[in-house]
Tab-separated table of C-alpha atoms and ligand atoms in Angstrom:
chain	number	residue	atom	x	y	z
A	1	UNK	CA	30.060	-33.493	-3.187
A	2	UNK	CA	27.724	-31.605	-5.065
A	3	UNK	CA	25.944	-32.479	-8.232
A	4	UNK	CA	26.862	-30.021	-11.173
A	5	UNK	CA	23.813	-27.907	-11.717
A	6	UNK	CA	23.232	-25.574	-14.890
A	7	UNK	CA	21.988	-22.004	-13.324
A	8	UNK	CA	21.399	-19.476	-15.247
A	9	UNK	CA	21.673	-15.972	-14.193
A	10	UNK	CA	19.771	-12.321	-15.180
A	11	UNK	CA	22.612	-9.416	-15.572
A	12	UNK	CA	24.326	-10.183	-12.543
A	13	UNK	CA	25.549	-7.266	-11.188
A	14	UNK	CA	25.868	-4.941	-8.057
A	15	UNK	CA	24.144	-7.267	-5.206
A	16	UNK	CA	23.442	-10.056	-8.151
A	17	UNK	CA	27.457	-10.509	-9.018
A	18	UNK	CA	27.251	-12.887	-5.291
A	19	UNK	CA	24.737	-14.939	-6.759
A	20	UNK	CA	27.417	-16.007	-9.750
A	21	UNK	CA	30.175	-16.049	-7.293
A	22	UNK	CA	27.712	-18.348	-4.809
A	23	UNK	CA	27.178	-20.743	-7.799
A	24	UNK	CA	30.339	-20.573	-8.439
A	25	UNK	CA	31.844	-21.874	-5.562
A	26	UNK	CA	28.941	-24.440	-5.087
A	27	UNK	CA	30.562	-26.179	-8.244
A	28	UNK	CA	27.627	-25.414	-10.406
A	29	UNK	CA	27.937	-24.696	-14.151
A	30	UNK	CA	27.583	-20.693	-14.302
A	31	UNK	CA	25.673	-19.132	-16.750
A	32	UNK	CA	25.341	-15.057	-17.294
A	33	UNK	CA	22.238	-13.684	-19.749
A	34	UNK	CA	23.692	-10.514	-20.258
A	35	UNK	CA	23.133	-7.437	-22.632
A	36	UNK	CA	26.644	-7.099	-23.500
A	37	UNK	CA	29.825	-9.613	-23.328
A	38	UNK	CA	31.452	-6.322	-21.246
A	39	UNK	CA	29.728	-6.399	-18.097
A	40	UNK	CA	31.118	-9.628	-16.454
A	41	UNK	CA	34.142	-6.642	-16.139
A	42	UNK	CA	31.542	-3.562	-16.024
A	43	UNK	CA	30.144	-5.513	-13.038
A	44	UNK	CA	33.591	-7.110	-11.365
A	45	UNK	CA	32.597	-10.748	-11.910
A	46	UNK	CA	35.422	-11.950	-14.564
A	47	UNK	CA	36.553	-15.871	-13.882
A	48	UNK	CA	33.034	-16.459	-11.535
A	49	UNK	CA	31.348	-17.801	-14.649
A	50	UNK	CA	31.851	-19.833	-17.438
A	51	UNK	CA	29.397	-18.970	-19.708
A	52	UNK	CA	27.761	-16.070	-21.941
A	53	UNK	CA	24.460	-15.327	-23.226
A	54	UNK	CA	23.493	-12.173	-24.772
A	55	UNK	CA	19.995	-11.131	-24.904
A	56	UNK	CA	17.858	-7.914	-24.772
A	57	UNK	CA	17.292	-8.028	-21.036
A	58	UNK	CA	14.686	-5.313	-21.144
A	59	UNK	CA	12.437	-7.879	-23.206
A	60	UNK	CA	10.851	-11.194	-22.168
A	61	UNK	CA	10.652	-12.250	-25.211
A	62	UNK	CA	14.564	-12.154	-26.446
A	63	UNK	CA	15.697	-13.564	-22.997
A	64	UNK	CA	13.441	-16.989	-23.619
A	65	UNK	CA	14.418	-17.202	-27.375
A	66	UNK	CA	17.706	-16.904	-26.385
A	67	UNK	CA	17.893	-19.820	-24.095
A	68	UNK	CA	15.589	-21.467	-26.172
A	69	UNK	CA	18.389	-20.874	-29.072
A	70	UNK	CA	21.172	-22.096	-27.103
A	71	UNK	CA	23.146	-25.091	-25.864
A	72	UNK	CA	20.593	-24.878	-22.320
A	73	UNK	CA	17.498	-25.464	-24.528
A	74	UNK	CA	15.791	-28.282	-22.083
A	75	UNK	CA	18.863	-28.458	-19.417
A	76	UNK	CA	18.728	-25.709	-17.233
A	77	UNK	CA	17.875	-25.744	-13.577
A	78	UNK	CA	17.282	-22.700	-13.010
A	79	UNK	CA	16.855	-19.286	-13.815
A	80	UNK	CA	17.714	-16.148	-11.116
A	81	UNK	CA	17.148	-12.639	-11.631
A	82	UNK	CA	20.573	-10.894	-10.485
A	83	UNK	CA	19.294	-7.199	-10.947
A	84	UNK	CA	15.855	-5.883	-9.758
A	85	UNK	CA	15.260	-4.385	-12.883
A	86	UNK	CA	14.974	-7.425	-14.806
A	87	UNK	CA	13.328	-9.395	-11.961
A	88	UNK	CA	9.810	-9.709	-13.196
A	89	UNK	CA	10.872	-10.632	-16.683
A	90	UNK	CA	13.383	-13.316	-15.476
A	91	UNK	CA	10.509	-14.635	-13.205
A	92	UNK	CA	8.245	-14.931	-16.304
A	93	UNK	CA	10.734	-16.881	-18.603
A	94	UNK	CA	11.563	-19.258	-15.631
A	95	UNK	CA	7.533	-19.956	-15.464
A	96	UNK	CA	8.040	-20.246	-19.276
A	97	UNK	CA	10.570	-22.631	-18.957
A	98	UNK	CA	8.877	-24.935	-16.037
A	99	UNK	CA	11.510	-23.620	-13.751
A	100	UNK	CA	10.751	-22.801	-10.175
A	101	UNK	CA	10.723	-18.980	-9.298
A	102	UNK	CA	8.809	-16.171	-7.542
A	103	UNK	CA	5.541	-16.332	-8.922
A	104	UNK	CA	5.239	-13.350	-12.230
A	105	UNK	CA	2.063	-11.481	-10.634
A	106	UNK	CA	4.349	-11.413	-7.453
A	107	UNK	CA	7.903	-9.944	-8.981
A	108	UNK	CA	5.849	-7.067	-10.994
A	109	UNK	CA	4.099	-6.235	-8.035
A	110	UNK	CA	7.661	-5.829	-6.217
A	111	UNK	CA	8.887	-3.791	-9.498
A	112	UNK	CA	6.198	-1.389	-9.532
A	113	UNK	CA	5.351	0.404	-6.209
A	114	UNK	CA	1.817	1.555	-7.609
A	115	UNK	CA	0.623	-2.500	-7.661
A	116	UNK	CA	2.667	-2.697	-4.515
A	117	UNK	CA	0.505	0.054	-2.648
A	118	UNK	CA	-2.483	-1.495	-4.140
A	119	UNK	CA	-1.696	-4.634	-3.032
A	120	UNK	CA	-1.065	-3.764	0.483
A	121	UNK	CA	-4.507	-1.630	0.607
A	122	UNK	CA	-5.785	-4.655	-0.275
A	123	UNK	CA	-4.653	-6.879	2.548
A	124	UNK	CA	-4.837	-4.501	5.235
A	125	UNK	CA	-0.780	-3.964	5.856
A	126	UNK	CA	-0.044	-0.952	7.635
A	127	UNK	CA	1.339	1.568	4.616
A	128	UNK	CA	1.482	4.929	3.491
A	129	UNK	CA	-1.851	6.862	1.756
A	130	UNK	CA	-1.312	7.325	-1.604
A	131	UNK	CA	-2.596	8.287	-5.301
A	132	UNK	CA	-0.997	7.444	-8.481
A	133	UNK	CA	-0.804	10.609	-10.958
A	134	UNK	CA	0.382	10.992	-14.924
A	135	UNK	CA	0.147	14.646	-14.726
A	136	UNK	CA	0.927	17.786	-12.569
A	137	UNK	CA	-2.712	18.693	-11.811
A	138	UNK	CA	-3.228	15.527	-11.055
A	139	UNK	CA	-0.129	15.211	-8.326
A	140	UNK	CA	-1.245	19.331	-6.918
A	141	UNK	CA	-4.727	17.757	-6.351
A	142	UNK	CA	-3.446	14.569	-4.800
A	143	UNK	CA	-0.865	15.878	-2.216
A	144	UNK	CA	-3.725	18.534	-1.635
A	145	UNK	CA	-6.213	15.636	-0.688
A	146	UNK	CA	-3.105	13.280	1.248
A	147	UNK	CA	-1.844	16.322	2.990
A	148	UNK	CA	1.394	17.999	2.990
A	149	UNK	CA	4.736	17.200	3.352
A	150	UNK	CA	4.293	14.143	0.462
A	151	UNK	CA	6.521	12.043	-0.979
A	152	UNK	CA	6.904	12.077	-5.024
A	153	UNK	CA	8.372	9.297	-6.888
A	154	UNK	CA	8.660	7.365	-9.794
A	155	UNK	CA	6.722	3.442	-9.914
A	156	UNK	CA	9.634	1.553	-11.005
A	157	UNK	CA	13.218	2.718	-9.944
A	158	UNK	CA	15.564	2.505	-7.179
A	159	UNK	CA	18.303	3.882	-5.532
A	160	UNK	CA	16.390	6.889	-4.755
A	161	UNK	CA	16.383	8.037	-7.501
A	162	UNK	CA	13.610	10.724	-8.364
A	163	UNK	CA	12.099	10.149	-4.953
A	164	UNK	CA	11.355	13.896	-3.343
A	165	UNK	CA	10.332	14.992	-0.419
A	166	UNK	CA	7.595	17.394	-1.248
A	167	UNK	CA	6.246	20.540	1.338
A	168	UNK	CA	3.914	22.770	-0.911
A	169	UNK	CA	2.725	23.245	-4.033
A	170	UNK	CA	5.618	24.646	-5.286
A	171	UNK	CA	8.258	22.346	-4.240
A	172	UNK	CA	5.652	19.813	-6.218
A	173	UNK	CA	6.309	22.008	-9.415
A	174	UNK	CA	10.055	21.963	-9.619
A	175	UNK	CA	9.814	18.079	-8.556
A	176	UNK	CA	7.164	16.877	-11.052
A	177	UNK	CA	9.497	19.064	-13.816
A	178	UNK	CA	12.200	17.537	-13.018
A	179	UNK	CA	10.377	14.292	-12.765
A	180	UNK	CA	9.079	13.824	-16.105
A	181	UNK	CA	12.328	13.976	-17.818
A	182	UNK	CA	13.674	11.192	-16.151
A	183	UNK	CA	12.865	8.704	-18.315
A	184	UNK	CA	15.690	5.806	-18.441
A	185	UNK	CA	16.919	4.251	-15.557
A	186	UNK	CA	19.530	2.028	-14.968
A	187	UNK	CA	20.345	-0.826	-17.675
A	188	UNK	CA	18.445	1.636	-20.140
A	189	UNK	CA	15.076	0.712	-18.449
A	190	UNK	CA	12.007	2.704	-19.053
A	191	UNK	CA	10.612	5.250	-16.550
A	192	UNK	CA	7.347	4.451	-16.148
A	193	UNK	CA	5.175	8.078	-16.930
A	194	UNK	CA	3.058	7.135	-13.956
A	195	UNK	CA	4.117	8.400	-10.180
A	196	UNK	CA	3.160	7.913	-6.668
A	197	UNK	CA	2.389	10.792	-3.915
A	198	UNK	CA	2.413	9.190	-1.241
A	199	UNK	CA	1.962	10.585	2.438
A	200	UNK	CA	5.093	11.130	4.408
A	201	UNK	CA	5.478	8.937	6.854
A	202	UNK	CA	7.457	9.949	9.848
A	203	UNK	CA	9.424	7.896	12.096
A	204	UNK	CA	13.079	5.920	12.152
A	205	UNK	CA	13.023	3.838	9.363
A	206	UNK	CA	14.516	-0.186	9.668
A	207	UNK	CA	15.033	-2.973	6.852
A	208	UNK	CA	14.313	-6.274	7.543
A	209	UNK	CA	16.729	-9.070	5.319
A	210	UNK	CA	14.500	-11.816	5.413
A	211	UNK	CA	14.207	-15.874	3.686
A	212	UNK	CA	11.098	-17.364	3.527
A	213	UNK	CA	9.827	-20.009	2.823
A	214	UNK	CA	6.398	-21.865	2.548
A	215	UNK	CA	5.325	-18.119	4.012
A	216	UNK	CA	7.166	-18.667	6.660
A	217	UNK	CA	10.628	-16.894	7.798
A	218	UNK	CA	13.744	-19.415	7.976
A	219	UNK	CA	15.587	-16.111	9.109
A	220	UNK	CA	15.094	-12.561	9.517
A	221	UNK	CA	16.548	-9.685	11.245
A	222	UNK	CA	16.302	-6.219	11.029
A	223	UNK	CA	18.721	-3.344	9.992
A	224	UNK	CA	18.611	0.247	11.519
A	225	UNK	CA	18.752	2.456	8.499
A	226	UNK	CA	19.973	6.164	8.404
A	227	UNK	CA	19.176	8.205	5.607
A	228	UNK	CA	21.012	11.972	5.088
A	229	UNK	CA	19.075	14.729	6.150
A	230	UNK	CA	15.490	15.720	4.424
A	231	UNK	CA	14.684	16.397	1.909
A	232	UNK	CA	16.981	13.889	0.349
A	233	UNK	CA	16.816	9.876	1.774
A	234	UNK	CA	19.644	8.581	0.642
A	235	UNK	CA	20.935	5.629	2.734
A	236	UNK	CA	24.335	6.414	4.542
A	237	UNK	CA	23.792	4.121	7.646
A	238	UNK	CA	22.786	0.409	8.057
A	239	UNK	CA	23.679	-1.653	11.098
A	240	UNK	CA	22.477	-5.244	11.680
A	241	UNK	CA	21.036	-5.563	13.661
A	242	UNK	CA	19.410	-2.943	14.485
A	243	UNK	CA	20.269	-1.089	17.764
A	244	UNK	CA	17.124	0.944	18.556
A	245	UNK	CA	13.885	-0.504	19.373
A	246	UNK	CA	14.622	-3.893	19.984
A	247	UNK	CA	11.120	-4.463	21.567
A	248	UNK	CA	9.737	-3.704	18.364
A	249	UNK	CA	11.531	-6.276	16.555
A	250	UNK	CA	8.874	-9.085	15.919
A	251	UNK	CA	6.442	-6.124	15.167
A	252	UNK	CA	8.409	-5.201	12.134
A	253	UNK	CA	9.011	-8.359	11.122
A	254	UNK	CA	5.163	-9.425	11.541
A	255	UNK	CA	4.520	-6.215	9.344
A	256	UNK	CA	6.997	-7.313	6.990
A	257	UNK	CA	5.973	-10.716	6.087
A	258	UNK	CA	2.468	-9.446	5.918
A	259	UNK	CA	4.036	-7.191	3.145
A	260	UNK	CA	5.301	-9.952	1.664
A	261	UNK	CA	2.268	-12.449	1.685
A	262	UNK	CA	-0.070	-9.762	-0.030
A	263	UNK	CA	2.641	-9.038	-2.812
A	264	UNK	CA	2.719	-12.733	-3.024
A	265	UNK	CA	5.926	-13.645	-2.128
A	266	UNK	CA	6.278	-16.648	0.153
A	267	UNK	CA	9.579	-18.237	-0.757
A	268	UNK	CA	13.393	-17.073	-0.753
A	269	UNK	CA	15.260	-13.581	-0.036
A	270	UNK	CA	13.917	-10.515	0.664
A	271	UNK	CA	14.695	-6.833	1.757
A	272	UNK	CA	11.232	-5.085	2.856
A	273	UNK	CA	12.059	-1.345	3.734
A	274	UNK	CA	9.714	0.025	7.093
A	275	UNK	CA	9.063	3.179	9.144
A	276	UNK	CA	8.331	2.705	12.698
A	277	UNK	CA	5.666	5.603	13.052
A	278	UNK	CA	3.512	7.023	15.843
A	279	UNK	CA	1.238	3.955	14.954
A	280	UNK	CA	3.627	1.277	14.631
A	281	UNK	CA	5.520	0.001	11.381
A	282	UNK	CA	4.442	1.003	8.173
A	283	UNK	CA	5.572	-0.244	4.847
A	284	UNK	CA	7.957	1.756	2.315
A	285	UNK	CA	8.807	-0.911	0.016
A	286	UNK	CA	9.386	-4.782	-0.660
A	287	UNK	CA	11.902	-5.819	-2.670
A	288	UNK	CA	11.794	-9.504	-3.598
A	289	UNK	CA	15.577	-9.863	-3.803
A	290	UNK	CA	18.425	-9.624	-1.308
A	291	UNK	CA	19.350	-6.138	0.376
A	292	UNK	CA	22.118	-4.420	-1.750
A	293	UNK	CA	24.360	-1.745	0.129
A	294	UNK	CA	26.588	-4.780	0.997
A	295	UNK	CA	23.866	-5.771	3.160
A	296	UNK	CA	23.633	-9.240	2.422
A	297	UNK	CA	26.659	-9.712	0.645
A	298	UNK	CA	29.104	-8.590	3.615
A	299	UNK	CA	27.249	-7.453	6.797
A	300	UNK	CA	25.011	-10.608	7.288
A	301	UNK	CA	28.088	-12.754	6.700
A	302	UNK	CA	29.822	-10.789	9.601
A	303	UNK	CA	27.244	-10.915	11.678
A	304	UNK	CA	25.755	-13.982	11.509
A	305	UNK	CA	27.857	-16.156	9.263
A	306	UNK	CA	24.974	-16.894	6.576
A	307	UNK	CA	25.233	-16.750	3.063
A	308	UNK	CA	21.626	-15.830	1.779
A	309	UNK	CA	22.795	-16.051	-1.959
A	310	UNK	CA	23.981	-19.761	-1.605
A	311	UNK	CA	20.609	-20.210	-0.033
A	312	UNK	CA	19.120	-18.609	-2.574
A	313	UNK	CA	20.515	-20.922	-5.272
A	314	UNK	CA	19.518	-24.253	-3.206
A	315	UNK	CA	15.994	-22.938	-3.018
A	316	UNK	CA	16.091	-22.341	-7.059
A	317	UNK	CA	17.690	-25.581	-7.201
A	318	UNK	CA	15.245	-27.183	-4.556
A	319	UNK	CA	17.941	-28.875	-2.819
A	320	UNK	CA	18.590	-27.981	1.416
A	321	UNK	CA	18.943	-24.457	2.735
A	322	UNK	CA	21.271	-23.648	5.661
A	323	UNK	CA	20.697	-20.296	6.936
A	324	UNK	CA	21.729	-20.829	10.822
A	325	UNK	CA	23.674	-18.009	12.028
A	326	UNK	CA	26.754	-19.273	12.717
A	327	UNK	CA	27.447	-16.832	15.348
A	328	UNK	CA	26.100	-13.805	16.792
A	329	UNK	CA	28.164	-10.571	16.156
A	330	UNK	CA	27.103	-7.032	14.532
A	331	UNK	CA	28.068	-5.692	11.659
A	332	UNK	CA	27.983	-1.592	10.007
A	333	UNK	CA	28.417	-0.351	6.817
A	334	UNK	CA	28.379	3.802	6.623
A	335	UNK	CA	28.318	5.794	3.795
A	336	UNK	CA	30.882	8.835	2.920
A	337	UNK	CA	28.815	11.893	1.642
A	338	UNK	CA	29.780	15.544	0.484
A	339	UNK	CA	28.946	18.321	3.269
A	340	UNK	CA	28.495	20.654	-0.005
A	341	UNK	CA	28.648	20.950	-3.529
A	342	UNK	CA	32.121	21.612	-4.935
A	343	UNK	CA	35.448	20.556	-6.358
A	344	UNK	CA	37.556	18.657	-3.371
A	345	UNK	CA	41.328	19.934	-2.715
A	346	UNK	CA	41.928	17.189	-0.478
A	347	UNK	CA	41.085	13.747	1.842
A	348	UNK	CA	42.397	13.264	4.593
A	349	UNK	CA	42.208	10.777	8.038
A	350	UNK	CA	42.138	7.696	5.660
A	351	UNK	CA	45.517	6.554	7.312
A	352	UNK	CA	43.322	6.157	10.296
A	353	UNK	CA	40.976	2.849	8.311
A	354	UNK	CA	44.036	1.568	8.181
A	355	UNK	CA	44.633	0.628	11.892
A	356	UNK	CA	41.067	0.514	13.658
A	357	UNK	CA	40.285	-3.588	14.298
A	358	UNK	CA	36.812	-3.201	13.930
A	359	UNK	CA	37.205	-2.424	10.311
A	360	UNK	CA	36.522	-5.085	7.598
A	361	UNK	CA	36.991	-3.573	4.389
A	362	UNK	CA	36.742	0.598	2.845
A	363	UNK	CA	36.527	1.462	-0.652
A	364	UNK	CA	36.484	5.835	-0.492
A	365	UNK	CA	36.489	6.449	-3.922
A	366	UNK	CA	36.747	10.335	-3.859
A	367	UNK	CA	39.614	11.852	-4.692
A	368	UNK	CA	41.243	15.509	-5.451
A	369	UNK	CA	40.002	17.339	-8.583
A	370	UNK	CA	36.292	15.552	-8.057
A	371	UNK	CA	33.102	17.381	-8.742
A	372	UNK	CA	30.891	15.994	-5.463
A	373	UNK	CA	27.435	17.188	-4.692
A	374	UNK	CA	25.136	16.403	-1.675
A	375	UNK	CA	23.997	13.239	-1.907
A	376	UNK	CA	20.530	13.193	-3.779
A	377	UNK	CA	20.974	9.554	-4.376
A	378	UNK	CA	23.128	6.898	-3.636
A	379	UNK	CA	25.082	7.146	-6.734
A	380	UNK	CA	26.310	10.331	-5.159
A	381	UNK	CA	28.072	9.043	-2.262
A	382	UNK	CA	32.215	9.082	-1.992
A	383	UNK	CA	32.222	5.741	-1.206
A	384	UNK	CA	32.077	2.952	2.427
A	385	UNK	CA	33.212	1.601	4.841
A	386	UNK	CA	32.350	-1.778	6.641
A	387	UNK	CA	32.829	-2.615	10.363
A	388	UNK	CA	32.284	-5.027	12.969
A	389	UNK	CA	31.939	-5.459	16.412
A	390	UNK	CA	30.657	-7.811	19.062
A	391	UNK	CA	27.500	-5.482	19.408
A	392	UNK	CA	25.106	-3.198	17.376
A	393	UNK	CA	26.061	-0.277	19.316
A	394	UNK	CA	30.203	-0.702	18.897
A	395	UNK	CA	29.720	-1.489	14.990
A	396	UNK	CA	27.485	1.448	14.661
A	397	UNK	CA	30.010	3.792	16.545
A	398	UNK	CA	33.292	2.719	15.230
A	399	UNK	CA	31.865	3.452	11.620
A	400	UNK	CA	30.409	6.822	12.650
A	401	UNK	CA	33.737	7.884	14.346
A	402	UNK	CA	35.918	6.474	11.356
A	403	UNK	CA	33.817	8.773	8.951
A	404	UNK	CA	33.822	11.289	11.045
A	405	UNK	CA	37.800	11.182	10.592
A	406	UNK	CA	37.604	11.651	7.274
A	407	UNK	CA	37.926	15.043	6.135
A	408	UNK	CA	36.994	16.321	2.855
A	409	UNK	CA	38.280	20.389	1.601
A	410	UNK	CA	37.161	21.745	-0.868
A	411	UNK	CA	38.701	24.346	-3.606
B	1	ATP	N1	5.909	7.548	1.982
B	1	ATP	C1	7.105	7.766	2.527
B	1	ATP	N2	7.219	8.332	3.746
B	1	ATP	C2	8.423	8.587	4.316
B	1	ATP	N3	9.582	8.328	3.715
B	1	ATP	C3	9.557	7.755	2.497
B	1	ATP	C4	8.318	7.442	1.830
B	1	ATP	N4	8.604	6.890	0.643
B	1	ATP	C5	9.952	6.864	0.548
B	1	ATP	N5	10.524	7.369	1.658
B	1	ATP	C6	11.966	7.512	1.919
B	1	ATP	O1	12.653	7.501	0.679
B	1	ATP	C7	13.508	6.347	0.574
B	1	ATP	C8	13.487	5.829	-0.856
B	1	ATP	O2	12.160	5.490	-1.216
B	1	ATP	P1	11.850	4.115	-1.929
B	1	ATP	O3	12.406	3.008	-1.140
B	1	ATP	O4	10.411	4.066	-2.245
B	1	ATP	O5	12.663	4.317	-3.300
B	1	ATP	P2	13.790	3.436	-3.969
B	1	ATP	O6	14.232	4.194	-5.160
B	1	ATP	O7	13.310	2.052	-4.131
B	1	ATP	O8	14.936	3.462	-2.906
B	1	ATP	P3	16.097	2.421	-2.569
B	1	ATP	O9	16.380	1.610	-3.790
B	1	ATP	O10	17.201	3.369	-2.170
B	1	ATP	O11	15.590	1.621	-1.428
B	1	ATP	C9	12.970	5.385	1.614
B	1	ATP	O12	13.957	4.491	2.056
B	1	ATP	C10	12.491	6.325	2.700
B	1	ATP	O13	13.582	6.789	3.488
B	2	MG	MG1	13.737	1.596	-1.154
């Protein structure tokens, strides 16, 4: 039997809702810091709780005053960002609070890709060139000086979003315009009005979902990503694990927990994105939190039977983590875009989800009468589907062909 625990939780929400719901189930006392008493509904996690707290969670300062103003004062035992965006700010109230946590220095330098860069430069870990800019001379003269085609985005977002794939001078104009007036993210988070221009690195690009701890991986594997054609990257394949380049496996991995030890990361979950180029791996990005895109909430659990958010919560808690795969199977999730932008007349082939095996769960949200657009980010895609097989190769296929039977028209 398990000891009741008080853990407190960020905004859960997206990947972060399977931290409450891991909790949850673990019989600990749930508790949600949120910016609104609507999102356990916004975010699909009604009756995996049991308590509210609302605080600014764009401010440090309002999440620790109100715990400190609240019932928890003194009890709780832990604190968990569950949303990126408020990551570095939960990790600073938890150090606050004397509660254990991914060091501060480490979650902003996972939140802001500049530091990140930096940070890698520093240690030697294979990466990408890069200058940060605030203005459009500044980005002409750095892509001039990296070399063309460049990569443009912002320092602190995600999904894609705002990330460009940049061939001249001009394509660098309409970018940067377009750029600049993004300037609130999700959760109504600030756009930083610094960027990167990076160099483009070429090559297939992986994930690796990975748990450390004391620097060292308990488990890792990595994902084959496939992102829609250039010069958009959003994510519309991932398959664990991966089915390419298996002799480069500990390679990536290596390169990943480098990533990780010069960010300064060296406990719990994380998703580090890589490109396997001419050179060998190269670092995109670390992210000091589970992989979203269902990765870790529904494809390692196929695959390998491991539940990295329960894990997760025992490291917070400091009390045994279990993350032997339970079996060794492989598991796909791919992504439904549009061909073209337009209004859709119809869907059909969905029947056909219905009686494949290999399929585990869909959720195709388009319908008729929908405005769709090719995907520039992932908030543009018409919606999943997850499969499973016995290898990479069969998960991979079956959720290729099942796509591929899904027919969108258009009006
Ligand atoms: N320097 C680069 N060279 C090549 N491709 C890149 C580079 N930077 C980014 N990309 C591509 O763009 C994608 C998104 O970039 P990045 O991960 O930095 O942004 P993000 O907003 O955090 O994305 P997400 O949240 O979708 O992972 C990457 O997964 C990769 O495919
Ligand atoms: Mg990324």
């Amino acid at each position: 039997m398990t000891t009741q625990k008080i853990v407190a939780f960020t905004e859960p929400s997206f990947y972060g809702v399977s931290f409450a719901r891991a909790a949850y189930e673990q019989g600990h006392k749930v508790v949600s810091i949120v910016s609104s008493k609507e999102n356990p509904v916004k975010y699909g996690y009604e009756g995996i709780y049991h308590d509210l707290l609302v605080a600014d969670i764009r401010n440090e300062e309002s999440i620790y005053n109100t715990i400190r103003n609240s019932e928890y004062n003194g009890k709780l035992d832990a604190l968990v960002p569950a949303t990126d965006y408020a990551s570095h700010l939960t990790a600073k109230v938890a150090e606050r609070l004397g509660l254990r946590g991914i060091p501060y220095e480490a979650a902003l330098r996972a939140r802001n890709k500049d530091l990140a860069r930096e940070a890698y430069k520093e240690h030697n870990v294979p990466g990408a060139r890069f200058k940060k800019v605030k203005t459009f001379e500044e980005a002409k003269e750095a892509a001039k000086n990296i070399g063309y085609p460049v990569v443009l985005k912002p320092t602190n977002c995600a999904s894609s979003q705002g990330v460009y794939f940049i061939n001249n001078s001009f394509e660098l104009e309409e970018a940067f315009t377009n750029l600049i007036d993004f300037k609130v993210t999700y959760m109504n988070f600030k756009v930083r009005e610094e960027y990167l221009i990076e160099e483009y690195i070429d090559g297939e690009e992986f994930s690796v979902e990975i748990f450390l701890k004391d620097k060292e991986p308990l488990f890792a594997v990595v994902t084959e990503k496939v992102t829609s054609p250039l010069p958009y990257f959003v994510e519309v394949l991932h398959t664990i694990p991966a089915s390419t380049n298996k002799d480069k496996e500990k390679e990536i991995i290596d390169t990943a927990v480098s990533a990780l030890k010069a960010i300064g990361i060296f406990d719990g979950p994380s998703h580090v994105e890589v490109k396997l180029s001419a050179s060998g791996p190269r670092i995109i990005e670390v992210n000091g939190r589970p992989g979203g895109d269902l990765i870790s909430s529904d494809l390692l659990v196929q695959a390998f039977g491991i539940d990295i958010f329960e894990a997760t919560v025992n490291y917070y808690l400091d009390t045994p983590i279990n993350l032997k795969p339970r079996w060794n199977r492989a598991a796909a999730i791919g992504y439904l875009t549009a061909e073209r932008n337009g209004i859709v007349a119809e869907v059909t082939g969905l029947e056909d989800l219905h009686h494949s095996e290999a399929i585990v769960r869909s959720h195709i949200t388009v319908q008729p009468g929908n405005q769709v657009t090719v995907a520039r980010n992932s908030d543009d895609r018409l919606g999943y589907i997850i499969t499973s097989g016995n290898t990479s190769q069969e998960a991979k296929e079956t959720a290729l062909q099942l796509l591929k039977s899904i027919k969108i028209t258009y009006k």
